[in-house]
PDB file of C-alpha atoms and ligand atoms in Angstrom:
ATOM      1  CA  MET M 210     -50.187  -2.257 -45.692  1.00 86.00           C
ATOM      2  CA  ILE M 211     -52.339  -3.552 -48.737  1.00 89.00           C
ATOM      3  CA  LYS M 212     -54.144  -0.426 -49.213  1.00 93.00           C
ATOM      4  CA  TYR M 213     -50.981   1.837 -48.836  1.00 95.00           C
ATOM      5  CA  ILE M 214     -49.394  -0.164 -51.730  1.00 96.00           C
ATOM      6  CA  GLU M 215     -52.244   0.107 -53.730  1.00 96.00           C
ATOM      7  CA  GLU M 216     -52.538   3.762 -53.501  1.00 96.00           C
ATOM      8  CA  THR M 217     -48.216   3.939 -54.356  1.00 96.00           C
ATOM      9  CA  VAL M 218     -48.788   1.931 -57.166  1.00 97.00           C
ATOM     10  CA  ASP M 219     -51.813   3.803 -58.457  1.00 96.00           C
ATOM     11  CA  TYR M 220     -49.635   6.862 -58.267  1.00 97.00           C
ATOM     12  CA  LEU M 221     -46.746   5.340 -60.056  1.00 96.00           C
ATOM     13  CA  LYS M 222     -48.764   3.905 -62.808  1.00 96.00           C
ATOM     14  CA  GLY M 223     -50.586   6.978 -63.472  1.00 95.00           C
ATOM     15  CA  LYS M 224     -47.103   8.775 -63.766  1.00 94.00           C
ATOM     16  CA  GLY M 225     -46.163   6.380 -66.445  1.00 94.00           C
ATOM     17  CA  PHE M 226     -44.056   3.655 -64.658  1.00 96.00           C
ATOM     18  CA  GLU M 227     -45.445   1.011 -66.746  1.00 90.00           C
ATOM     19  CA  THR M 228     -44.406  -2.608 -66.635  1.00 91.00           C
ATOM     20  CA  PRO M 229     -40.761  -2.747 -65.781  1.00 96.00           C
ATOM     21  CA  GLU M 230     -39.031  -6.127 -65.789  1.00 96.00           C
ATOM     22  CA  ILE M 231     -36.144  -5.531 -63.212  1.00 97.00           C
ATOM     23  CA  GLY M 232     -35.826  -3.444 -60.165  1.00 97.00           C
ATOM     24  CA  ILE M 233     -32.371  -1.963 -59.192  1.00 96.00           C
ATOM     25  CA  ILE M 234     -31.393  -0.464 -55.906  1.00 96.00           C
ATOM     26  CA  LEU M 235     -28.473   1.722 -56.493  1.00 92.00           C
ATOM     27  CA  GLY M 236     -26.318   1.527 -53.405  1.00 85.00           C
ATOM     28  CA  THR M 237     -23.043   3.401 -53.082  1.00 77.00           C
ATOM     29  CA  GLY M 238     -20.730   2.382 -55.954  1.00 69.00           C
ATOM     30  CA  LEU M 239     -23.224   2.220 -58.403  1.00 78.00           C
ATOM     31  CA  GLY M 240     -24.849   5.894 -58.588  1.00 83.00           C
ATOM     32  CA  GLN M 241     -23.320   6.399 -61.908  1.00 85.00           C
ATOM     33  CA  LEU M 242     -25.214   3.362 -63.487  1.00 89.00           C
ATOM     34  CA  ILE M 243     -27.792   6.255 -63.879  1.00 90.00           C
ATOM     35  CA  GLU M 244     -26.003   8.088 -66.681  1.00 90.00           C
ATOM     36  CA  HIS M 245     -26.570   4.644 -68.689  1.00 92.00           C
ATOM     37  CA  ILE M 246     -30.475   4.766 -68.391  1.00 94.00           C
ATOM     38  CA  GLU M 247     -32.680   6.145 -70.642  1.00 95.00           C
ATOM     39  CA  ILE M 248     -35.009   7.758 -68.656  1.00 96.00           C
ATOM     40  CA  ILE M 249     -38.647   7.637 -69.233  1.00 95.00           C
ATOM     41  CA  LYS M 250     -40.013   8.960 -66.210  1.00 96.00           C
ATOM     42  CA  GLU M 251     -39.005   9.901 -62.731  1.00 95.00           C
ATOM     43  CA  ALA M 252     -40.734  10.389 -59.244  1.00 95.00           C
ATOM     44  CA  SER M 253     -38.955  12.065 -56.184  1.00 92.00           C
ATOM     45  CA  TYR M 254     -39.662  10.026 -53.156  1.00 92.00           C
ATOM     46  CA  ASN M 255     -40.965  13.230 -51.351  1.00 89.00           C
ATOM     47  CA  HIS M 256     -43.604  13.008 -53.764  1.00 91.00           C
ATOM     48  CA  ILE M 257     -44.582   9.504 -54.147  1.00 93.00           C
ATOM     49  CA  PRO M 258     -47.697   8.672 -51.800  1.00 94.00           C
ATOM     50  CA  ASN M 259     -46.883   6.472 -48.533  1.00 94.00           C
ATOM     51  CA  PHE M 260     -43.236   6.196 -49.246  1.00 92.00           C
ATOM     52  CA  PRO M 261     -40.940   6.500 -46.293  1.00 88.00           C
ATOM     53  CA  THR M 262     -40.828  10.278 -45.070  1.00 75.00           C
ATOM     54  CA  ALA M 263     -37.725  11.742 -46.510  1.00 62.00           C
ATOM     55  CA  THR M 264     -34.889  13.220 -44.501  1.00 59.00           C
ATOM     56  CA  VAL M 265     -32.695  16.100 -45.499  1.00 53.00           C
ATOM     57  CA  GLU M 266     -30.035  13.513 -46.942  1.00 57.00           C
ATOM     58  CA  PHE M 267     -32.938  11.986 -49.004  1.00 50.00           C
ATOM     59  CA  HIS M 268     -34.153  15.399 -50.840  1.00 54.00           C
ATOM     60  CA  LYS M 269     -32.360  13.708 -53.799  1.00 71.00           C
ATOM     61  CA  GLY M 270     -33.748  10.278 -53.632  1.00 88.00           C
ATOM     62  CA  LYS M 271     -35.883   9.342 -56.746  1.00 92.00           C
ATOM     63  CA  LEU M 272     -37.590   6.537 -58.354  1.00 95.00           C
ATOM     64  CA  ILE M 273     -36.610   6.144 -62.103  1.00 96.00           C
ATOM     65  CA  TYR M 274     -38.496   4.312 -64.920  1.00 97.00           C
ATOM     66  CA  GLY M 275     -36.485   3.819 -67.912  1.00 96.00           C
ATOM     67  CA  LYS M 276     -34.592   1.531 -70.316  1.00 96.00           C
ATOM     68  CA  LEU M 277     -31.091   0.090 -69.408  1.00 94.00           C
ATOM     69  CA  ALA M 278     -29.434  -2.627 -71.423  1.00 92.00           C
ATOM     70  CA  GLY M 279     -32.574  -3.287 -73.709  1.00 92.00           C
ATOM     71  CA  LYS M 280     -34.670  -3.949 -70.566  1.00 95.00           C
ATOM     72  CA  THR M 281     -37.313  -1.866 -68.688  1.00 96.00           C
ATOM     73  CA  ALA M 282     -36.323  -1.296 -65.245  1.00 97.00           C
ATOM     74  CA  VAL M 283     -37.334   0.830 -62.089  1.00 97.00           C
ATOM     75  CA  VAL M 284     -34.304   2.181 -60.346  1.00 96.00           C
ATOM     76  CA  MET M 285     -33.832   3.464 -56.669  1.00 95.00           C
ATOM     77  CA  GLN M 286     -31.393   6.268 -56.631  1.00 92.00           C
ATOM     78  CA  GLY M 287     -30.992   6.378 -52.942  1.00 89.00           C
ATOM     79  CA  ARG M 288     -32.106   3.899 -50.382  1.00 92.00           C
ATOM     80  CA  PHE M 289     -33.439   3.976 -46.956  1.00 92.00           C
ATOM     81  CA  HIS M 290     -31.415   2.531 -44.130  1.00 93.00           C
ATOM     82  CA  VAL M 291     -32.212   1.348 -40.592  1.00 95.00           C
ATOM     83  CA  TYR M 292     -29.584   3.741 -39.010  1.00 93.00           C
ATOM     84  CA  GLU M 293     -31.481   6.680 -40.432  1.00 91.00           C
ATOM     85  CA  GLY M 294     -34.516   5.694 -37.967  1.00 91.00           C
ATOM     86  CA  TYR M 295     -36.518   3.930 -40.603  1.00 93.00           C
ATOM     87  CA  SER M 296     -38.286   0.898 -39.540  1.00 95.00           C
ATOM     88  CA  LEU M 297     -37.368  -2.506 -41.530  1.00 97.00           C
ATOM     89  CA  GLN M 298     -40.884  -2.331 -42.908  1.00 97.00           C
ATOM     90  CA  ASP M 299     -40.056   1.202 -44.265  1.00 95.00           C
ATOM     91  CA  VAL M 300     -36.828   0.207 -45.739  1.00 96.00           C
ATOM     92  CA  THR M 301     -38.363  -2.511 -47.673  1.00 97.00           C
ATOM     93  CA  TYR M 302     -41.554  -0.786 -48.804  1.00 97.00           C
ATOM     94  CA  PRO M 303     -40.068   0.311 -51.985  1.00 97.00           C
ATOM     95  CA  VAL M 304     -39.385  -3.464 -52.943  1.00 98.00           C
ATOM     96  CA  ARG M 305     -43.092  -4.143 -52.425  1.00 98.00           C
ATOM     97  CA  ILE M 306     -43.904  -1.390 -54.803  1.00 98.00           C
ATOM     98  CA  MET M 307     -41.512  -2.355 -57.369  1.00 98.00           C
ATOM     99  CA  GLU M 308     -43.023  -5.888 -57.320  1.00 98.00           C
ATOM    100  CA  LYS M 309     -46.355  -4.661 -57.886  1.00 97.00           C
ATOM    101  CA  LEU M 310     -45.086  -2.692 -60.722  1.00 97.00           C
ATOM    102  CA  GLY M 311     -44.298  -5.943 -62.355  1.00 97.00           C
ATOM    103  CA  ILE M 312     -40.495  -6.773 -61.551  1.00 97.00           C
ATOM    104  CA  HIS M 313     -39.094 -10.218 -61.640  1.00 98.00           C
ATOM    105  CA  THR M 314     -35.583  -9.769 -60.650  1.00 98.00           C
ATOM    106  CA  LEU M 315     -34.164  -7.316 -58.240  1.00 98.00           C
ATOM    107  CA  LEU M 316     -30.540  -6.307 -58.400  1.00 97.00           C
ATOM    108  CA  VAL M 317     -28.691  -4.660 -55.413  1.00 97.00           C
ATOM    109  CA  SER M 318     -25.425  -2.879 -54.851  1.00 95.00           C
ATOM    110  CA  ASN M 319     -23.766  -1.849 -51.450  1.00 94.00           C
ATOM    111  CA  ALA M 320     -20.702  -0.906 -49.602  1.00 93.00           C
ATOM    112  CA  ALA M 321     -19.227  -3.324 -47.419  1.00 96.00           C
ATOM    113  CA  GLY M 322     -15.947  -3.792 -45.183  1.00 96.00           C
ATOM    114  CA  ALA M 323     -13.961  -6.807 -46.038  1.00 97.00           C
ATOM    115  CA  ILE M 324     -13.918  -9.289 -43.010  1.00 98.00           C
ATOM    116  CA  ASN M 325     -12.172 -12.013 -45.120  1.00 98.00           C
ATOM    117  CA  LEU M 326      -8.617 -10.482 -45.206  1.00 96.00           C
ATOM    118  CA  ASN M 327      -7.985 -12.138 -48.612  1.00 97.00           C
ATOM    119  CA  PHE M 328     -10.350  -9.375 -49.951  1.00 98.00           C
ATOM    120  CA  LYS M 329      -9.280  -6.199 -50.538  1.00 95.00           C
ATOM    121  CA  LYS M 330     -10.333  -2.572 -50.637  1.00 92.00           C
ATOM    122  CA  GLY M 331     -11.788  -1.446 -54.221  1.00 93.00           C
ATOM    123  CA  GLU M 332     -12.535  -5.286 -55.029  1.00 95.00           C
ATOM    124  CA  LEU M 333     -16.020  -6.488 -55.578  1.00 96.00           C
ATOM    125  CA  MET M 334     -17.665  -9.353 -53.931  1.00 98.00           C
ATOM    126  CA  LEU M 335     -20.842 -11.263 -55.193  1.00 98.00           C
ATOM    127  CA  ILE M 336     -23.306 -12.002 -52.280  1.00 98.00           C
ATOM    128  CA  GLU M 337     -23.639 -15.747 -51.946  1.00 98.00           C
ATOM    129  CA  ASP M 338     -25.300 -15.689 -48.787  1.00 98.00           C
ATOM    130  CA  HIS M 339     -26.011 -13.715 -46.107  1.00 98.00           C
ATOM    131  CA  ILE M 340     -26.409 -13.118 -42.114  1.00 98.00           C
ATOM    132  CA  ASN M 341     -29.046 -10.831 -40.549  1.00 98.00           C
ATOM    133  CA  LEU M 342     -27.606  -9.083 -37.572  1.00 98.00           C
ATOM    134  CA  GLN M 343     -30.113  -6.055 -37.593  1.00 98.00           C
ATOM    135  CA  GLY M 344     -32.000  -7.496 -34.658  1.00 96.00           C
ATOM    136  CA  SER M 345     -35.070  -8.068 -36.186  1.00 98.00           C
ATOM    137  CA  SER M 346     -37.149  -8.812 -39.604  1.00 98.00           C
ATOM    138  CA  PRO M 347     -39.062  -6.808 -42.223  1.00 98.00           C
ATOM    139  CA  LEU M 348     -41.509  -9.409 -42.232  1.00 98.00           C
ATOM    140  CA  ALA M 349     -42.165  -9.244 -38.285  1.00 97.00           C
ATOM    141  CA  PHE M 350     -45.736  -7.285 -38.481  1.00 95.00           C
ATOM    142  CA  LYS M 351     -49.255  -8.517 -38.484  1.00 94.00           C
ATOM    143  CA  GLY M 352     -50.600  -8.913 -41.594  1.00 93.00           C
ATOM    144  CA  VAL M 353     -47.534 -10.152 -43.273  1.00 95.00           C
ATOM    145  CA  GLU M 354     -49.316 -13.434 -44.582  1.00 93.00           C
ATOM    146  CA  PHE M 355     -51.487 -11.503 -46.908  1.00 93.00           C
ATOM    147  CA  LEU M 356     -48.432 -10.294 -48.752  1.00 94.00           C
ATOM    148  CA  GLY M 357     -46.960 -13.684 -48.980  1.00 93.00           C
ATOM    149  CA  GLU M 358     -46.000 -16.331 -47.122  1.00 93.00           C
ATOM    150  CA  ARG M 359     -44.878 -15.520 -43.413  1.00 95.00           C
ATOM    151  CA  PHE M 360     -42.175 -18.391 -42.835  1.00 97.00           C
ATOM    152  CA  THR M 361     -40.506 -17.272 -46.019  1.00 97.00           C
ATOM    153  CA  ASP M 362     -37.876 -19.998 -47.126  1.00 97.00           C
ATOM    154  CA  MET M 363     -34.271 -18.697 -47.303  1.00 98.00           C
ATOM    155  CA  SER M 364     -32.265 -21.736 -48.369  1.00 97.00           C
ATOM    156  CA  MET M 365     -31.270 -19.848 -51.650  1.00 97.00           C
ATOM    157  CA  PRO M 366     -31.887 -16.135 -51.099  1.00 98.00           C
ATOM    158  CA  TYR M 367     -29.578 -15.146 -54.050  1.00 98.00           C
ATOM    159  CA  ASP M 368     -30.380 -16.724 -57.444  1.00 98.00           C
ATOM    160  CA  ALA M 369     -27.851 -19.242 -58.517  1.00 97.00           C
ATOM    161  CA  GLU M 370     -28.471 -18.696 -62.273  1.00 97.00           C
ATOM    162  CA  ILE M 371     -27.846 -14.951 -62.015  1.00 98.00           C
ATOM    163  CA  ASN M 372     -24.797 -15.519 -59.808  1.00 98.00           C
ATOM    164  CA  THR M 373     -23.135 -17.801 -62.429  1.00 98.00           C
ATOM    165  CA  LYS M 374     -23.770 -15.092 -65.029  1.00 98.00           C
ATOM    166  CA  PHE M 375     -22.007 -12.608 -62.837  1.00 98.00           C
ATOM    167  CA  LYS M 376     -19.069 -14.739 -62.407  1.00 98.00           C
ATOM    168  CA  ASN M 377     -18.913 -15.455 -66.168  1.00 98.00           C
ATOM    169  CA  ILE M 378     -19.327 -12.034 -67.050  1.00 98.00           C
ATOM    170  CA  ALA M 379     -16.664 -10.879 -64.355  1.00 98.00           C
ATOM    171  CA  LYS M 380     -14.225 -13.458 -66.172  1.00 97.00           C
ATOM    172  CA  ALA M 381     -14.885 -12.082 -69.819  1.00 97.00           C
ATOM    173  CA  ASN M 382     -14.305  -8.732 -68.590  1.00 97.00           C
ATOM    174  CA  ASN M 383     -11.202  -9.130 -66.464  1.00 96.00           C
ATOM    175  CA  ILE M 384     -12.946  -8.458 -63.277  1.00 97.00           C
ATOM    176  CA  LYS M 385     -12.027  -9.663 -60.029  1.00 97.00           C
ATOM    177  CA  LEU M 386     -15.131 -10.699 -58.502  1.00 98.00           C
ATOM    178  CA  HIS M 387     -14.974 -12.466 -55.194  1.00 98.00           C
ATOM    179  CA  GLU M 388     -18.027 -14.383 -53.803  1.00 98.00           C
ATOM    180  CA  GLY M 389     -18.941 -14.530 -49.997  1.00 98.00           C
ATOM    181  CA  VAL M 390     -21.432 -13.936 -47.162  1.00 98.00           C
ATOM    182  CA  TYR M 391     -22.589 -10.500 -46.080  1.00 98.00           C
ATOM    183  CA  ALA M 392     -23.333  -9.768 -42.529  1.00 98.00           C
ATOM    184  CA  SER M 393     -25.773  -7.116 -42.213  1.00 98.00           C
ATOM    185  CA  VAL M 394     -25.835  -4.715 -39.253  1.00 98.00           C
ATOM    186  CA  VAL M 395     -27.803  -1.569 -37.812  1.00 97.00           C
ATOM    187  CA  GLY M 396     -24.923   0.786 -37.932  1.00 95.00           C
ATOM    188  CA  PRO M 397     -24.429   4.001 -38.246  1.00 94.00           C
ATOM    189  CA  GLN M 398     -21.100   3.395 -36.071  1.00 94.00           C
ATOM    190  CA  LEU M 399     -18.539   0.956 -37.589  1.00 94.00           C
ATOM    191  CA  GLU M 400     -17.595  -2.252 -35.594  1.00 96.00           C
ATOM    192  CA  THR M 401     -15.177  -2.651 -32.823  1.00 96.00           C
ATOM    193  CA  ARG M 402     -12.211  -5.106 -33.225  1.00 96.00           C
ATOM    194  CA  ALA M 403     -14.078  -7.520 -30.993  1.00 97.00           C
ATOM    195  CA  GLU M 404     -16.863  -7.575 -33.336  1.00 98.00           C
ATOM    196  CA  TYR M 405     -14.876  -7.773 -36.584  1.00 97.00           C
ATOM    197  CA  ARG M 406     -13.461 -10.982 -34.817  1.00 97.00           C
ATOM    198  CA  MET M 407     -17.116 -12.252 -33.939  1.00 98.00           C
ATOM    199  CA  LEU M 408     -18.078 -11.610 -37.420  1.00 98.00           C
ATOM    200  CA  LYS M 409     -15.193 -13.913 -38.793  1.00 97.00           C
ATOM    201  CA  THR M 410     -15.988 -16.545 -36.340  1.00 98.00           C
ATOM    202  CA  ILE M 411     -19.519 -16.519 -37.555  1.00 98.00           C
ATOM    203  CA  GLY M 412     -18.510 -16.889 -41.065  1.00 98.00           C
ATOM    204  CA  ALA M 413     -19.080 -13.545 -42.686  1.00 98.00           C
ATOM    205  CA  ASP M 414     -16.724 -12.392 -45.565  1.00 98.00           C
ATOM    206  CA  ALA M 415     -18.263  -8.681 -45.590  1.00 98.00           C
ATOM    207  CA  VAL M 416     -20.133  -6.502 -43.236  1.00 98.00           C
ATOM    208  CA  GLY M 417     -22.391  -3.564 -44.125  1.00 97.00           C
ATOM    209  CA  MET M 418     -25.571  -1.816 -43.234  1.00 96.00           C
ATOM    210  CA  SER M 419     -28.005  -2.611 -45.816  1.00 96.00           C
ATOM    211  CA  THR M 420     -29.115  -4.996 -48.494  1.00 98.00           C
ATOM    212  CA  VAL M 421     -30.260  -7.925 -46.343  1.00 98.00           C
ATOM    213  CA  PRO M 422     -33.699  -6.481 -45.444  1.00 98.00           C
ATOM    214  CA  GLU M 423     -34.438  -5.790 -49.287  1.00 98.00           C
ATOM    215  CA  ILE M 424     -33.185  -9.275 -50.113  1.00 98.00           C
ATOM    216  CA  ILE M 425     -35.811 -11.029 -47.535  1.00 98.00           C
ATOM    217  CA  VAL M 426     -38.381  -9.204 -48.609  1.00 98.00           C
ATOM    218  CA  ALA M 427     -37.619 -10.038 -52.423  1.00 98.00           C
ATOM    219  CA  ASN M 428     -37.665 -13.773 -51.190  1.00 98.00           C
ATOM    220  CA  HIS M 429     -41.004 -13.118 -49.788  1.00 98.00           C
ATOM    221  CA  LEU M 430     -42.310 -11.950 -52.864  1.00 98.00           C
ATOM    222  CA  LYS M 431     -40.511 -14.884 -54.767  1.00 98.00           C
ATOM    223  CA  LEU M 432     -38.486 -12.456 -56.703  1.00 98.00           C
ATOM    224  CA  LYS M 433     -35.183 -13.463 -58.257  1.00 98.00           C
ATOM    225  CA  ALA M 434     -32.464 -11.524 -56.230  1.00 98.00           C
ATOM    226  CA  ALA M 435     -28.785 -10.898 -56.778  1.00 98.00           C
ATOM    227  CA  ALA M 436     -26.382  -8.291 -54.744  1.00 98.00           C
ATOM    228  CA  VAL M 437     -22.739  -7.228 -55.122  1.00 97.00           C
ATOM    229  CA  SER M 438     -20.801  -5.518 -52.629  1.00 96.00           C
ATOM    230  CA  VAL M 439     -17.837  -3.117 -53.277  1.00 95.00           C
ATOM    231  CA  LEU M 440     -15.579  -3.498 -50.436  1.00 95.00           C
ATOM    232  CA  THR M 441     -14.324  -0.062 -49.294  1.00 93.00           C
ATOM    233  CA  ASP M 442     -12.214  -0.923 -46.061  1.00 93.00           C
ATOM    234  CA  GLU M 443     -10.220  -4.015 -44.700  1.00 94.00           C
ATOM    235  CA  CYS M 444     -11.558  -5.200 -41.302  1.00 95.00           C
ATOM    236  CA  ASP M 445      -8.366  -6.625 -39.656  1.00 94.00           C
ATOM    237  CA  PRO M 446      -9.027  -6.626 -35.847  1.00 93.00           C
ATOM    238  CA  GLY M 447      -5.292  -7.200 -35.293  1.00 92.00           C
ATOM    239  CA  ASN M 448      -4.243  -4.061 -37.157  1.00 90.00           C
ATOM    240  CA  LEU M 449      -7.440  -1.616 -37.344  1.00 89.00           C
ATOM    241  CA  GLU M 450      -6.935   1.603 -38.820  1.00 85.00           C
ATOM    242  CA  PRO M 451      -9.472   4.177 -37.789  1.00 87.00           C
ATOM    243  CA  VAL M 452     -12.084   4.453 -40.808  1.00 83.00           C
ATOM    244  CA  ASP M 453     -12.336   7.417 -42.866  1.00 84.00           C
ATOM    245  CA  ILE M 454     -15.701   7.969 -44.619  1.00 83.00           C
ATOM    246  CA  ASN M 455     -14.229   9.766 -47.321  1.00 86.00           C
ATOM    247  CA  ASP M 456     -11.952   7.115 -47.774  1.00 85.00           C
ATOM    248  CA  ILE M 457     -14.909   4.573 -48.158  1.00 85.00           C
ATOM    249  CA  ILE M 458     -16.724   6.723 -50.570  1.00 85.00           C
ATOM    250  CA  ALA M 459     -13.495   7.060 -52.744  1.00 86.00           C
ATOM    251  CA  HIS M 460     -12.932   3.330 -52.824  1.00 85.00           C
ATOM    252  CA  ALA M 461     -16.558   2.838 -54.022  1.00 85.00           C
ATOM    253  CA  ALA M 462     -16.086   5.335 -56.460  1.00 86.00           C
ATOM    254  CA  LYS M 463     -13.025   3.464 -57.851  1.00 87.00           C
ATOM    255  CA  ALA M 464     -14.777   0.298 -58.261  1.00 91.00           C
ATOM    256  CA  GLU M 465     -17.882   1.687 -59.870  1.00 91.00           C
ATOM    257  CA  PRO M 466     -16.825   1.218 -63.586  1.00 93.00           C
ATOM    258  CA  GLU M 467     -16.533  -2.604 -63.046  1.00 94.00           C
ATOM    259  CA  MET M 468     -19.692  -2.745 -61.152  1.00 94.00           C
ATOM    260  CA  ILE M 469     -21.521  -0.944 -64.011  1.00 94.00           C
ATOM    261  CA  ILE M 470     -20.113  -3.449 -66.528  1.00 95.00           C
ATOM    262  CA  LEU M 471     -21.289  -6.482 -64.401  1.00 96.00           C
ATOM    263  CA  PHE M 472     -24.744  -5.004 -63.994  1.00 96.00           C
ATOM    264  CA  LYS M 473     -25.243  -3.701 -67.716  1.00 95.00           C
ATOM    265  CA  GLU M 474     -23.966  -6.947 -69.051  1.00 96.00           C
ATOM    266  CA  LEU M 475     -26.116  -9.159 -66.630  1.00 97.00           C
ATOM    267  CA  ILE M 476     -29.305  -7.041 -67.599  1.00 96.00           C
ATOM    268  CA  LYS M 477     -28.766  -8.023 -71.181  1.00 95.00           C
ATOM    269  CA  THR M 478     -28.806 -11.514 -70.306  1.00 95.00           C
ATOM    270  CA  ILE M 479     -32.053 -11.656 -68.042  1.00 90.00           C
TER     271      ILE M 479
HETATM  272  N1  HPA B 556     -18.497  -1.828 -41.452  1.00 88.07           N
HETATM  273  C1  HPA B 556     -19.956  -1.612 -41.794  1.00 88.07           C
HETATM  274  N2  HPA B 556     -20.504  -1.079 -43.014  1.00 88.07           N
HETATM  275  C2  HPA B 556     -19.617  -0.799 -43.535  1.00 88.07           C
HETATM  276  C3  HPA B 556     -18.199  -1.116 -43.531  1.00 88.07           C
HETATM  277  C4  HPA B 556     -17.738  -1.622 -42.271  1.00 88.07           C
HETATM  278  O1  HPA B 556     -16.436  -1.901 -42.264  1.00 88.07           O
HETATM  279  N3  HPA B 556     -17.695  -0.622 -44.453  1.00 88.07           N
HETATM  280  C5  HPA B 556     -18.620  -0.144 -45.409  1.00 88.07           C
HETATM  281  N4  HPA B 556     -19.900  -0.381 -44.921  1.00 88.07           N
END
């Protein structure tokens, strides 16, 4: 993998992706952050050597280099999911590239279902810890020890200092920000009632189909990492309504302005 990484990084450096400080993965609910970035360079995923092969859905996927809140950032507009058929190594390849470009911090957003029924759709949740239910690890491959420690410590996968800052920013801006445990499943099907009951029993506050692989690799590379979920549906097994994907997208969009404030204000401080 090292040779592939070098090739990708050389290409991006040659394109002018110089010394980003922060990496951002724009998930559902943060797409509009792009409007706040002073774009210096961009590269379509299709054109970046060794990037996961684009699917139709990904014709718009782009890596952006620019300035945001006074910092240089590399931003993934569009991410890869295991449910699209990518391997966990593919899904996390861009994190390895962003690290080699020079980032010290990775910030991630996603959409998630609320398992904790005190949390309501349209609200935000800061991820404090996670449970990996994707069935494997992005670190389970031959040669991983040449890229970082194989037995990566996960005692504090989300940076405590960044999370404290997020909470202070939320308070100062009157934003309701819950804190909890995010469980990642493969998807793309949503969960059954029995699965929602199980998720609650094992200690999850929210469930989604992303983020955990990227956070594991960020920890493998000793990056500081943080993630915020926008809660798009309420997963009440006793009263479960069929989920409408358009409803999920609409709730994510509604929370977007708050998510943008959190990220912009945070980036000023790191
Ligand atoms: N389950 C899994 N992923 C999700 C959900 C959910 O209920 N909502 C948004 N992403």
